[in-house]
């Protein structure tokens, strides 16, 4: 919940809370708004019996975020603009993908996974049709246009701070546009005309996007302890609610940005609009399981492979092709563990984005000559290559290894386990000079392959290790 934004506020609980109707925000994300200096909408005109010519019915500048929305084939039916005796459907020319969203996926109010294909607006040249265009696209055809199943309105905030609200009810709908469902508008006057103008003419500009699915009833707390904990204790005091205090009530995050840390003045007004932030799990110390197996490889040889870490069986659940060790060994009882048994469901930076399921280091390639690192997080709820920037392995006596999310060679999303995200970093095959290549040793043909990230394996078989030289993994 959240604390009231104004009015009477108690240290513990002031009594009956107030309720109000608020927007049901399904997604709030960063938005890099791009530009395509020339987009053309074309159609065939009949110029004779069975003879046709291609004509441009609209051209201008395209802005926003576009991801494979437009096709050059004549398959589009939205907009229906003409420049002469038009025939059939429409296609786009000079189309390109522009812009990006920090997160494209969200859960609609009815719990369905949705993915945004475009937030596009077009400003025309004077001819042939001097109309502005707008499209909000969701991946997939036939998406029902209701508040619960898709969206009710979007809010785009420009780099200049202008917030433009676009209601679904102000747009037309097409259930099938190049694999997407479109909500679109064209015109030369009215509210949407003004809205499109207010969206501006960005060029790799920093915008934000909110997707809203109707409204919901929000109950606001009128007690600090009621929101952050400690309401059942008679002896809490204001100093317990410093951010980062030993009491553990107030953690760092977006919902507590206005609350001071110890040593600074603190007042009830610092808590207006604040909300509880979970104490997220950002670092884990792994007591790893070590697995080895000889696998048939090139020219009939047998080569030793390894997969060390924790959560081996979970990798086999979502992706069997990455591990070179057999499924039966990956799924045996040796799965490794996390020291201290932390709450794995709070994995994240600032806020949890899922439940940590696996961290593994294993061999790749027919002869196991290279290796990868894999991170798997379940219960994420949406398909989004986001949640952290750096993934760091450290251990006494080992040079720390930093892997950036942006450098992962594979990001995969699976619907299993409430939405599973998998990142893989792999050193290029056969003698790479990448940073990861310094963290495995030996040769498969001689049976000496070994992980240098997870130390203490027996060199053969499959077992949970007992080493005290354990590796800690941290996300930031």
Tab-separated table of C-alpha atoms in Angstrom:
chain	number	residue	atom	x	y	z
A	1	UNK	CA	0.000	0.000	0.000
A	2	UNK	CA	0.974	3.659	0.292
A	3	UNK	CA	0.795	6.371	2.943
A	4	UNK	CA	-1.590	9.268	2.403
A	5	UNK	CA	-0.215	12.281	0.509
A	6	UNK	CA	-1.523	14.861	2.972
A	7	UNK	CA	-3.563	15.250	6.140
A	8	UNK	CA	-3.351	13.736	9.615
A	9	UNK	CA	-0.703	11.025	9.990
A	10	UNK	CA	0.171	8.929	13.053
A	11	UNK	CA	3.352	7.135	14.052
A	12	UNK	CA	1.458	3.871	14.395
A	13	UNK	CA	-2.162	3.877	13.137
A	14	UNK	CA	-4.675	6.725	13.065
A	15	UNK	CA	-7.687	4.474	12.528
A	16	UNK	CA	-9.880	3.802	9.496
A	17	UNK	CA	-7.983	4.312	6.253
A	18	UNK	CA	-9.273	6.319	3.317
A	19	UNK	CA	-10.013	4.801	-0.077
A	20	UNK	CA	-9.995	6.380	-3.516
A	21	UNK	CA	-10.228	5.373	-7.171
A	22	UNK	CA	-6.889	5.533	-8.984
A	23	UNK	CA	-5.482	4.514	-12.339
A	24	UNK	CA	-4.583	0.831	-12.566
A	25	UNK	CA	-1.060	1.312	-13.937
A	26	UNK	CA	0.080	-1.854	-15.721
A	27	UNK	CA	3.432	-0.534	-16.970
A	28	UNK	CA	5.640	2.476	-16.296
A	29	UNK	CA	8.838	2.460	-18.315
A	30	UNK	CA	11.536	4.559	-19.892
A	31	UNK	CA	11.016	5.386	-23.550
A	32	UNK	CA	13.709	6.477	-26.001
A	33	UNK	CA	11.690	8.212	-28.714
A	34	UNK	CA	13.323	7.985	-32.116
A	35	UNK	CA	12.741	9.491	-35.558
A	36	UNK	CA	12.537	8.211	-39.151
A	37	UNK	CA	12.881	11.157	-41.504
A	38	UNK	CA	10.772	9.603	-44.255
A	39	UNK	CA	7.901	7.138	-43.977
A	40	UNK	CA	5.572	6.558	-46.925
A	41	UNK	CA	2.183	4.855	-47.123
A	42	UNK	CA	1.492	3.480	-50.607
A	43	UNK	CA	-1.367	1.945	-52.562
A	44	UNK	CA	-1.987	0.660	-56.075
A	45	UNK	CA	-4.003	2.865	-58.425
A	46	UNK	CA	-5.768	1.338	-61.402
A	47	UNK	CA	-4.601	3.125	-64.550
A	48	UNK	CA	-6.051	0.774	-67.125
A	49	UNK	CA	-7.692	-2.575	-67.591
A	50	UNK	CA	-5.625	-4.795	-65.345
A	51	UNK	CA	-2.861	-2.189	-65.122
A	52	UNK	CA	-1.786	-0.578	-61.861
A	53	UNK	CA	0.735	1.967	-60.676
A	54	UNK	CA	2.135	2.534	-57.190
A	55	UNK	CA	1.231	5.865	-55.649
A	56	UNK	CA	2.114	7.490	-52.353
A	57	UNK	CA	-0.964	8.363	-50.300
A	58	UNK	CA	0.890	9.748	-47.253
A	59	UNK	CA	4.453	10.661	-46.425
A	60	UNK	CA	6.114	12.414	-43.560
A	61	UNK	CA	8.264	12.005	-40.468
A	62	UNK	CA	7.742	9.039	-38.121
A	63	UNK	CA	8.408	9.349	-34.382
A	64	UNK	CA	8.307	7.232	-31.232
A	65	UNK	CA	8.907	3.503	-30.916
A	66	UNK	CA	8.395	1.188	-33.895
A	67	UNK	CA	9.254	-2.526	-33.819
A	68	UNK	CA	8.335	-4.351	-37.038
A	69	UNK	CA	4.925	-2.665	-37.200
A	70	UNK	CA	4.977	-1.829	-40.895
A	71	UNK	CA	5.220	-4.110	-43.930
A	72	UNK	CA	6.077	-3.154	-47.501
A	73	UNK	CA	3.566	-5.759	-48.681
A	74	UNK	CA	0.056	-4.569	-49.409
A	75	UNK	CA	-1.513	-6.116	-46.306
A	76	UNK	CA	-2.455	-3.068	-44.228
A	77	UNK	CA	-6.027	-1.799	-43.910
A	78	UNK	CA	-5.694	0.958	-41.291
A	79	UNK	CA	-5.884	4.651	-42.243
A	80	UNK	CA	-7.468	4.104	-45.724
A	81	UNK	CA	-6.019	7.200	-47.362
A	82	UNK	CA	-6.268	7.702	-51.135
A	83	UNK	CA	-4.510	9.555	-53.910
A	84	UNK	CA	-6.534	8.701	-56.978
A	85	UNK	CA	-8.505	5.542	-57.895
A	86	UNK	CA	-7.011	3.311	-55.223
A	87	UNK	CA	-7.249	-0.462	-55.360
A	88	UNK	CA	-6.779	-3.005	-52.554
A	89	UNK	CA	-4.840	-2.622	-49.324
A	90	UNK	CA	-1.884	-0.455	-48.345
A	91	UNK	CA	1.838	-0.999	-47.779
A	92	UNK	CA	4.666	1.071	-46.289
A	93	UNK	CA	7.870	2.226	-47.925
A	94	UNK	CA	11.111	3.464	-46.333
A	95	UNK	CA	9.943	1.931	-43.074
A	96	UNK	CA	12.454	1.298	-40.299
A	97	UNK	CA	12.465	0.382	-36.613
A	98	UNK	CA	12.999	3.383	-34.373
A	99	UNK	CA	13.271	4.099	-30.644
A	100	UNK	CA	13.101	1.670	-27.756
A	101	UNK	CA	11.236	0.958	-24.531
A	102	UNK	CA	12.965	0.007	-21.289
A	103	UNK	CA	10.286	-2.669	-20.909
A	104	UNK	CA	7.936	-3.788	-23.678
A	105	UNK	CA	6.007	-6.437	-21.747
A	106	UNK	CA	3.279	-6.034	-19.139
A	107	UNK	CA	0.405	-7.938	-17.570
A	108	UNK	CA	-3.024	-6.633	-18.494
A	109	UNK	CA	-5.572	-6.200	-15.714
A	110	UNK	CA	-6.973	-9.686	-16.426
A	111	UNK	CA	-3.493	-11.237	-15.980
A	112	UNK	CA	-2.638	-11.764	-19.676
A	113	UNK	CA	0.924	-11.113	-20.877
A	114	UNK	CA	1.042	-8.307	-23.434
A	115	UNK	CA	3.948	-6.934	-25.457
A	116	UNK	CA	4.075	-3.503	-27.078
A	117	UNK	CA	4.947	-3.409	-30.777
A	118	UNK	CA	4.797	0.325	-31.275
A	119	UNK	CA	3.969	3.805	-30.009
A	120	UNK	CA	4.060	5.722	-33.299
A	121	UNK	CA	3.042	9.154	-34.434
A	122	UNK	CA	3.482	10.668	-37.870
A	123	UNK	CA	3.677	14.316	-38.925
A	124	UNK	CA	2.921	14.766	-42.630
A	125	UNK	CA	4.484	16.613	-45.479
A	126	UNK	CA	1.925	18.970	-47.012
A	127	UNK	CA	0.777	16.459	-49.622
A	128	UNK	CA	-0.708	14.135	-50.719
A	129	UNK	CA	-2.732	13.905	-47.470
A	130	UNK	CA	-2.036	16.519	-44.832
A	131	UNK	CA	-3.146	14.463	-41.802
A	132	UNK	CA	-1.402	13.417	-38.632
A	133	UNK	CA	-1.218	9.710	-37.706
A	134	UNK	CA	-1.026	7.764	-34.444
A	135	UNK	CA	-0.759	4.030	-33.601
A	136	UNK	CA	-0.486	2.101	-30.353
A	137	UNK	CA	0.256	-1.535	-31.257
A	138	UNK	CA	0.290	-4.729	-29.202
A	139	UNK	CA	1.962	-7.856	-30.528
A	140	UNK	CA	-0.552	-10.504	-31.579
A	141	UNK	CA	-3.770	-10.303	-33.538
A	142	UNK	CA	-7.342	-10.211	-32.250
A	143	UNK	CA	-6.574	-8.692	-28.844
A	144	UNK	CA	-9.838	-7.615	-27.264
A	145	UNK	CA	-10.135	-3.877	-26.758
A	146	UNK	CA	-11.252	-3.652	-23.140
A	147	UNK	CA	-9.712	-2.035	-20.074
A	148	UNK	CA	-9.047	-5.441	-18.516
A	149	UNK	CA	-7.700	-7.351	-21.516
A	150	UNK	CA	-5.566	-4.667	-23.132
A	151	UNK	CA	-5.500	-1.025	-21.961
A	152	UNK	CA	-7.682	2.003	-21.324
A	153	UNK	CA	-5.235	4.845	-21.834
A	154	UNK	CA	-1.548	5.609	-22.156
A	155	UNK	CA	0.404	8.543	-20.805
A	156	UNK	CA	3.516	9.712	-22.652
A	157	UNK	CA	5.735	12.241	-20.877
A	158	UNK	CA	8.113	14.060	-23.191
A	159	UNK	CA	11.690	15.105	-22.458
A	160	UNK	CA	10.325	18.599	-21.838
A	161	UNK	CA	7.968	17.369	-19.109
A	162	UNK	CA	4.693	17.532	-21.082
A	163	UNK	CA	2.382	14.597	-20.301
A	164	UNK	CA	0.082	13.569	-23.165
A	165	UNK	CA	-2.873	11.320	-22.326
A	166	UNK	CA	-4.316	9.183	-25.133
A	167	UNK	CA	-7.535	7.256	-24.479
A	168	UNK	CA	-8.293	3.992	-26.236
A	169	UNK	CA	-11.825	5.242	-26.797
A	170	UNK	CA	-10.491	8.067	-29.026
A	171	UNK	CA	-8.900	5.605	-31.467
A	172	UNK	CA	-10.076	3.200	-34.171
A	173	UNK	CA	-9.243	-0.507	-33.923
A	174	UNK	CA	-7.819	-3.045	-36.362
A	175	UNK	CA	-7.431	-6.598	-35.095
A	176	UNK	CA	-4.770	-7.655	-37.614
A	177	UNK	CA	-1.993	-5.391	-38.886
A	178	UNK	CA	1.194	-7.260	-39.809
A	179	UNK	CA	0.823	-9.599	-36.821
A	180	UNK	CA	-0.224	-6.884	-34.366
A	181	UNK	CA	-3.441	-5.409	-32.994
A	182	UNK	CA	-3.601	-1.682	-33.736
A	183	UNK	CA	-5.429	1.202	-32.104
A	184	UNK	CA	-4.987	4.071	-34.538
A	185	UNK	CA	-6.079	7.562	-35.533
A	186	UNK	CA	-5.728	9.931	-38.494
A	187	UNK	CA	-6.947	13.493	-38.788
A	188	UNK	CA	-6.314	17.178	-39.218
A	189	UNK	CA	-8.148	18.604	-36.186
A	190	UNK	CA	-9.553	17.801	-32.752
A	191	UNK	CA	-8.210	16.433	-29.495
A	192	UNK	CA	-6.013	13.746	-31.033
A	193	UNK	CA	-4.589	16.237	-33.522
A	194	UNK	CA	-3.475	18.352	-30.560
A	195	UNK	CA	-2.204	15.276	-28.701
A	196	UNK	CA	-0.017	14.192	-31.604
A	197	UNK	CA	1.402	17.701	-31.888
A	198	UNK	CA	2.180	17.755	-28.166
A	199	UNK	CA	4.141	14.498	-28.459
A	200	UNK	CA	6.775	16.579	-30.212
A	201	UNK	CA	9.534	15.804	-32.683
A	202	UNK	CA	12.055	13.757	-30.693
A	203	UNK	CA	15.374	12.378	-31.867
A	204	UNK	CA	16.666	9.712	-29.456
A	205	UNK	CA	14.960	11.714	-26.706
A	206	UNK	CA	14.237	10.487	-23.174
A	207	UNK	CA	10.480	10.016	-22.727
A	208	UNK	CA	8.458	7.865	-20.323
A	209	UNK	CA	5.420	5.697	-21.022
A	210	UNK	CA	2.623	4.522	-18.744
A	211	UNK	CA	0.066	1.913	-19.819
A	212	UNK	CA	-3.129	1.995	-17.775
A	213	UNK	CA	-5.814	-0.681	-17.600
A	214	UNK	CA	-8.880	0.981	-16.125
A	215	UNK	CA	-9.102	1.998	-12.502
A	216	UNK	CA	-8.773	0.324	-9.142
A	217	UNK	CA	-9.652	1.193	-5.574
A	218	UNK	CA	-6.628	2.176	-3.509
A	219	UNK	CA	-6.651	2.236	0.267
A	220	UNK	CA	-4.061	4.568	1.772
A	221	UNK	CA	-2.499	4.066	5.167
A	222	UNK	CA	-2.568	6.871	7.747
A	223	UNK	CA	0.082	5.370	10.009
A	224	UNK	CA	3.841	5.116	9.432
A	225	UNK	CA	4.171	1.825	11.335
A	226	UNK	CA	1.018	0.573	9.614
A	227	UNK	CA	2.807	0.928	6.268
A	228	UNK	CA	6.353	-0.085	7.174
A	229	UNK	CA	5.874	-2.491	10.080
A	230	UNK	CA	6.021	-2.228	13.844
A	231	UNK	CA	2.359	-1.374	14.332
A	232	UNK	CA	1.985	-4.228	16.809
A	233	UNK	CA	4.730	-2.778	19.020
A	234	UNK	CA	4.040	-0.116	21.645
A	235	UNK	CA	7.572	1.215	21.811
A	236	UNK	CA	8.433	2.169	18.214
A	237	UNK	CA	9.864	5.649	17.771
A	238	UNK	CA	10.544	7.916	14.804
A	239	UNK	CA	14.231	6.992	14.733
A	240	UNK	CA	13.216	3.401	13.918
A	241	UNK	CA	11.964	4.684	10.570
A	242	UNK	CA	15.121	6.242	9.238
A	243	UNK	CA	15.915	4.679	5.890
A	244	UNK	CA	18.443	1.898	6.477
A	245	UNK	CA	18.025	1.901	10.273
A	246	UNK	CA	18.868	-1.272	12.196
A	247	UNK	CA	15.150	-1.872	12.764
A	248	UNK	CA	14.906	-2.852	9.091
A	249	UNK	CA	11.530	-1.172	8.593
A	250	UNK	CA	12.470	1.259	5.806
A	251	UNK	CA	14.550	-0.013	2.898
A	252	UNK	CA	15.977	1.924	-0.031
A	253	UNK	CA	13.804	2.192	-3.130
A	254	UNK	CA	11.574	4.432	-5.226
A	255	UNK	CA	8.852	4.377	-2.578
A	256	UNK	CA	11.147	5.716	0.148
A	257	UNK	CA	13.167	8.307	-1.780
A	258	UNK	CA	11.989	11.164	0.434
A	259	UNK	CA	12.734	9.529	3.786
A	260	UNK	CA	16.074	10.574	5.337
A	261	UNK	CA	18.851	8.366	6.642
A	262	UNK	CA	20.134	8.416	10.208
A	263	UNK	CA	21.791	11.643	11.322
A	264	UNK	CA	19.455	13.903	9.361
A	265	UNK	CA	16.295	15.659	10.597
A	266	UNK	CA	13.180	13.509	10.248
A	267	UNK	CA	9.544	14.661	10.171
A	268	UNK	CA	6.097	13.154	9.623
A	269	UNK	CA	5.878	15.066	6.334
A	270	UNK	CA	8.821	13.010	4.994
A	271	UNK	CA	6.468	10.022	4.863
A	272	UNK	CA	3.633	11.541	2.826
A	273	UNK	CA	3.154	9.398	-0.300
A	274	UNK	CA	5.818	6.881	0.773
A	275	UNK	CA	5.340	3.148	0.354
A	276	UNK	CA	6.967	0.003	1.682
A	277	UNK	CA	9.975	-1.289	-0.269
A	278	UNK	CA	10.950	-4.927	0.116
A	279	UNK	CA	14.460	-5.681	1.318
A	280	UNK	CA	15.655	-7.125	-1.971
A	281	UNK	CA	18.145	-9.948	-2.390
A	282	UNK	CA	21.084	-8.619	-4.399
A	283	UNK	CA	23.841	-11.065	-3.419
A	284	UNK	CA	24.009	-14.831	-2.843
A	285	UNK	CA	26.835	-17.074	-1.632
A	286	UNK	CA	26.675	-20.438	-3.383
A	287	UNK	CA	27.611	-23.837	-1.972
A	288	UNK	CA	27.823	-25.315	-5.433
A	289	UNK	CA	27.219	-28.735	-6.878
A	290	UNK	CA	29.926	-29.922	-9.286
A	291	UNK	CA	29.000	-32.172	-12.206
A	292	UNK	CA	31.364	-33.796	-14.714
A	293	UNK	CA	30.739	-36.128	-17.625
A	294	UNK	CA	32.643	-37.504	-20.613
A	295	UNK	CA	30.643	-36.848	-23.778
A	296	UNK	CA	31.213	-38.161	-27.294
A	297	UNK	CA	32.661	-35.411	-29.462
A	298	UNK	CA	34.526	-34.742	-32.725
A	299	UNK	CA	36.215	-37.598	-34.580
A	300	UNK	CA	34.850	-40.193	-32.180
A	301	UNK	CA	36.672	-38.843	-29.147
A	302	UNK	CA	35.345	-38.521	-25.597
A	303	UNK	CA	35.655	-35.122	-23.961
A	304	UNK	CA	35.123	-34.105	-20.352
A	305	UNK	CA	32.459	-31.442	-19.715
A	306	UNK	CA	31.375	-29.719	-16.489
A	307	UNK	CA	28.399	-27.774	-15.136
A	308	UNK	CA	28.866	-26.228	-11.668
A	309	UNK	CA	26.633	-24.005	-9.539
A	310	UNK	CA	23.122	-24.391	-8.199
A	311	UNK	CA	19.749	-25.075	-9.837
A	312	UNK	CA	20.926	-27.482	-12.543
A	313	UNK	CA	17.521	-29.162	-12.865
A	314	UNK	CA	15.804	-25.829	-13.392
A	315	UNK	CA	17.900	-25.222	-16.515
A	316	UNK	CA	16.714	-28.584	-17.839
A	317	UNK	CA	13.120	-27.536	-17.155
A	318	UNK	CA	13.227	-24.501	-19.422
A	319	UNK	CA	16.093	-25.136	-21.883
A	320	UNK	CA	17.673	-28.552	-22.465
A	321	UNK	CA	19.995	-27.523	-25.306
A	322	UNK	CA	22.454	-25.360	-23.330
A	323	UNK	CA	23.979	-27.963	-20.988
A	324	UNK	CA	26.231	-30.571	-22.583
A	325	UNK	CA	25.903	-32.876	-19.571
A	326	UNK	CA	23.062	-35.413	-19.745
A	327	UNK	CA	19.598	-34.616	-18.390
A	328	UNK	CA	19.761	-37.473	-15.886
A	329	UNK	CA	22.894	-36.044	-14.272
A	330	UNK	CA	21.566	-32.477	-14.388
A	331	UNK	CA	18.417	-33.664	-12.600
A	332	UNK	CA	20.045	-35.787	-9.892
A	333	UNK	CA	20.000	-34.859	-6.205
A	334	UNK	CA	23.159	-32.701	-6.350
A	335	UNK	CA	21.718	-29.244	-6.985
A	336	UNK	CA	23.827	-26.949	-4.813
A	337	UNK	CA	22.421	-24.461	-2.289
A	338	UNK	CA	22.490	-20.843	-1.126
A	339	UNK	CA	24.225	-20.090	2.172
A	340	UNK	CA	21.890	-18.638	4.788
A	341	UNK	CA	18.653	-19.691	3.058
A	342	UNK	CA	17.635	-16.144	2.022
A	343	UNK	CA	14.245	-15.267	0.576
A	344	UNK	CA	14.877	-16.072	-3.081
A	345	UNK	CA	11.606	-14.432	-4.162
A	346	UNK	CA	13.000	-10.944	-3.435
A	347	UNK	CA	15.786	-11.116	-6.048
A	348	UNK	CA	16.335	-7.709	-7.614
A	349	UNK	CA	17.906	-4.265	-7.428
A	350	UNK	CA	15.764	-1.733	-5.565
A	351	UNK	CA	12.707	-3.916	-6.091
A	352	UNK	CA	12.271	-7.619	-6.722
A	353	UNK	CA	11.748	-8.747	-10.304
A	354	UNK	CA	11.390	-12.459	-9.569
A	355	UNK	CA	12.599	-15.587	-7.778
A	356	UNK	CA	16.214	-16.653	-8.230
A	357	UNK	CA	16.256	-20.193	-9.671
A	358	UNK	CA	19.757	-20.970	-10.986
A	359	UNK	CA	23.317	-19.681	-11.405
A	360	UNK	CA	25.527	-22.052	-13.392
A	361	UNK	CA	28.927	-22.224	-15.078
A	362	UNK	CA	29.234	-24.934	-17.728
A	363	UNK	CA	31.042	-26.054	-20.845
A	364	UNK	CA	29.900	-25.487	-24.422
A	365	UNK	CA	30.790	-26.832	-27.855
A	366	UNK	CA	31.277	-30.412	-29.104
A	367	UNK	CA	34.557	-30.838	-27.233
A	368	UNK	CA	33.739	-28.542	-24.330
A	369	UNK	CA	36.390	-26.084	-25.458
A	370	UNK	CA	34.482	-23.009	-24.302
A	371	UNK	CA	32.118	-22.228	-21.442
A	372	UNK	CA	29.100	-20.167	-20.455
A	373	UNK	CA	27.483	-18.596	-17.386
A	374	UNK	CA	23.693	-18.762	-17.005
A	375	UNK	CA	21.352	-16.815	-14.700
A	376	UNK	CA	17.699	-17.908	-14.409
A	377	UNK	CA	14.955	-15.959	-12.597
A	378	UNK	CA	11.385	-17.296	-12.321
A	379	UNK	CA	8.079	-15.713	-11.283
A	380	UNK	CA	8.939	-12.534	-13.216
A	381	UNK	CA	5.420	-12.031	-14.591
A	382	UNK	CA	6.524	-10.475	-17.882
A	383	UNK	CA	8.929	-10.753	-20.790
A	384	UNK	CA	11.478	-8.023	-20.213
A	385	UNK	CA	15.236	-8.012	-20.671
A	386	UNK	CA	15.617	-5.901	-17.529
A	387	UNK	CA	16.085	-6.081	-13.764
A	388	UNK	CA	19.814	-5.477	-13.337
A	389	UNK	CA	22.854	-3.966	-15.063
A	390	UNK	CA	25.840	-5.973	-13.806
A	391	UNK	CA	26.238	-9.587	-12.639
A	392	UNK	CA	29.447	-10.058	-10.634
A	393	UNK	CA	31.194	-13.192	-9.319
A	394	UNK	CA	33.718	-12.781	-6.500
A	395	UNK	CA	35.666	-15.107	-4.215
A	396	UNK	CA	38.757	-14.774	-2.045
A	397	UNK	CA	41.805	-15.325	-4.252
A	398	UNK	CA	39.851	-14.905	-7.510
A	399	UNK	CA	39.812	-11.855	-9.748
A	400	UNK	CA	36.198	-10.718	-9.790
A	401	UNK	CA	34.267	-11.411	-12.980
A	402	UNK	CA	31.789	-8.743	-14.141
A	403	UNK	CA	29.184	-9.679	-16.747
A	404	UNK	CA	26.898	-6.947	-18.040
A	405	UNK	CA	23.287	-7.723	-18.918
A	406	UNK	CA	23.757	-5.860	-22.196
A	407	UNK	CA	26.617	-8.209	-23.175
A	408	UNK	CA	24.649	-11.454	-22.665
A	409	UNK	CA	24.698	-13.391	-25.933
A	410	UNK	CA	21.245	-14.857	-25.239
A	411	UNK	CA	18.173	-13.596	-23.422
A	412	UNK	CA	15.237	-16.010	-23.426
A	413	UNK	CA	11.774	-15.804	-21.900
A	414	UNK	CA	9.598	-18.811	-21.029
A	415	UNK	CA	5.997	-18.758	-19.815
A	416	UNK	CA	6.695	-21.570	-17.312
A	417	UNK	CA	6.894	-20.765	-13.577
A	418	UNK	CA	4.986	-17.502	-13.836
A	419	UNK	CA	7.349	-16.123	-16.466
A	420	UNK	CA	11.017	-17.192	-16.528
A	421	UNK	CA	13.883	-15.005	-17.753
A	422	UNK	CA	17.201	-16.623	-18.724
A	423	UNK	CA	20.447	-14.828	-19.528
A	424	UNK	CA	23.490	-16.614	-20.978
A	425	UNK	CA	27.020	-15.280	-21.426
A	426	UNK	CA	29.284	-17.501	-23.528
A	427	UNK	CA	32.913	-17.154	-24.454
A	428	UNK	CA	33.345	-17.506	-28.235
A	429	UNK	CA	34.258	-20.993	-29.370
A	430	UNK	CA	37.823	-22.308	-29.501
A	431	UNK	CA	40.375	-20.102	-27.826
A	432	UNK	CA	38.520	-16.870	-27.161
A	433	UNK	CA	40.230	-13.927	-25.523
A	434	UNK	CA	37.020	-12.743	-23.820
A	435	UNK	CA	37.077	-12.030	-20.087
A	436	UNK	CA	34.991	-15.129	-19.405
A	437	UNK	CA	37.559	-17.381	-21.099
A	438	UNK	CA	39.965	-16.830	-18.191
A	439	UNK	CA	37.605	-18.632	-15.782
A	440	UNK	CA	37.862	-22.245	-16.973
A	441	UNK	CA	40.873	-24.470	-17.418
A	442	UNK	CA	42.123	-27.826	-18.693
A	443	UNK	CA	41.146	-29.769	-21.796
A	444	UNK	CA	38.259	-32.073	-22.480
A	445	UNK	CA	40.392	-34.650	-24.272
A	446	UNK	CA	42.690	-35.075	-21.268
A	447	UNK	CA	39.825	-35.138	-18.747
A	448	UNK	CA	41.041	-32.047	-16.908
A	449	UNK	CA	38.240	-29.533	-17.613
A	450	UNK	CA	37.453	-27.388	-14.587
A	451	UNK	CA	35.591	-24.249	-13.546
A	452	UNK	CA	37.691	-21.502	-11.986
A	453	UNK	CA	34.578	-19.623	-10.861
A	454	UNK	CA	33.334	-22.451	-8.651
A	455	UNK	CA	36.330	-24.160	-7.059
A	456	UNK	CA	36.484	-27.383	-5.093
A	457	UNK	CA	35.026	-29.963	-7.463
A	458	UNK	CA	36.198	-33.560	-7.310
A	459	UNK	CA	37.117	-33.693	-11.012
A	460	UNK	CA	34.589	-36.419	-11.776
A	461	UNK	CA	31.073	-37.540	-10.923
A	462	UNK	CA	28.242	-35.389	-9.552
A	463	UNK	CA	28.079	-34.159	-5.954
A	464	UNK	CA	27.323	-31.217	-3.707
A	465	UNK	CA	30.659	-29.714	-2.650
A	466	UNK	CA	31.730	-29.006	0.925
A	467	UNK	CA	34.325	-26.366	0.071
A	468	UNK	CA	34.480	-23.259	2.252
A	469	UNK	CA	35.980	-21.284	-0.653
A	470	UNK	CA	32.584	-20.258	-1.928
A	471	UNK	CA	31.685	-17.812	-4.698
A	472	UNK	CA	29.353	-14.863	-4.145
A	473	UNK	CA	27.239	-13.523	-7.013
A	474	UNK	CA	25.955	-9.930	-6.865
A	475	UNK	CA	23.581	-8.008	-9.123
A	476	UNK	CA	23.540	-4.231	-9.379
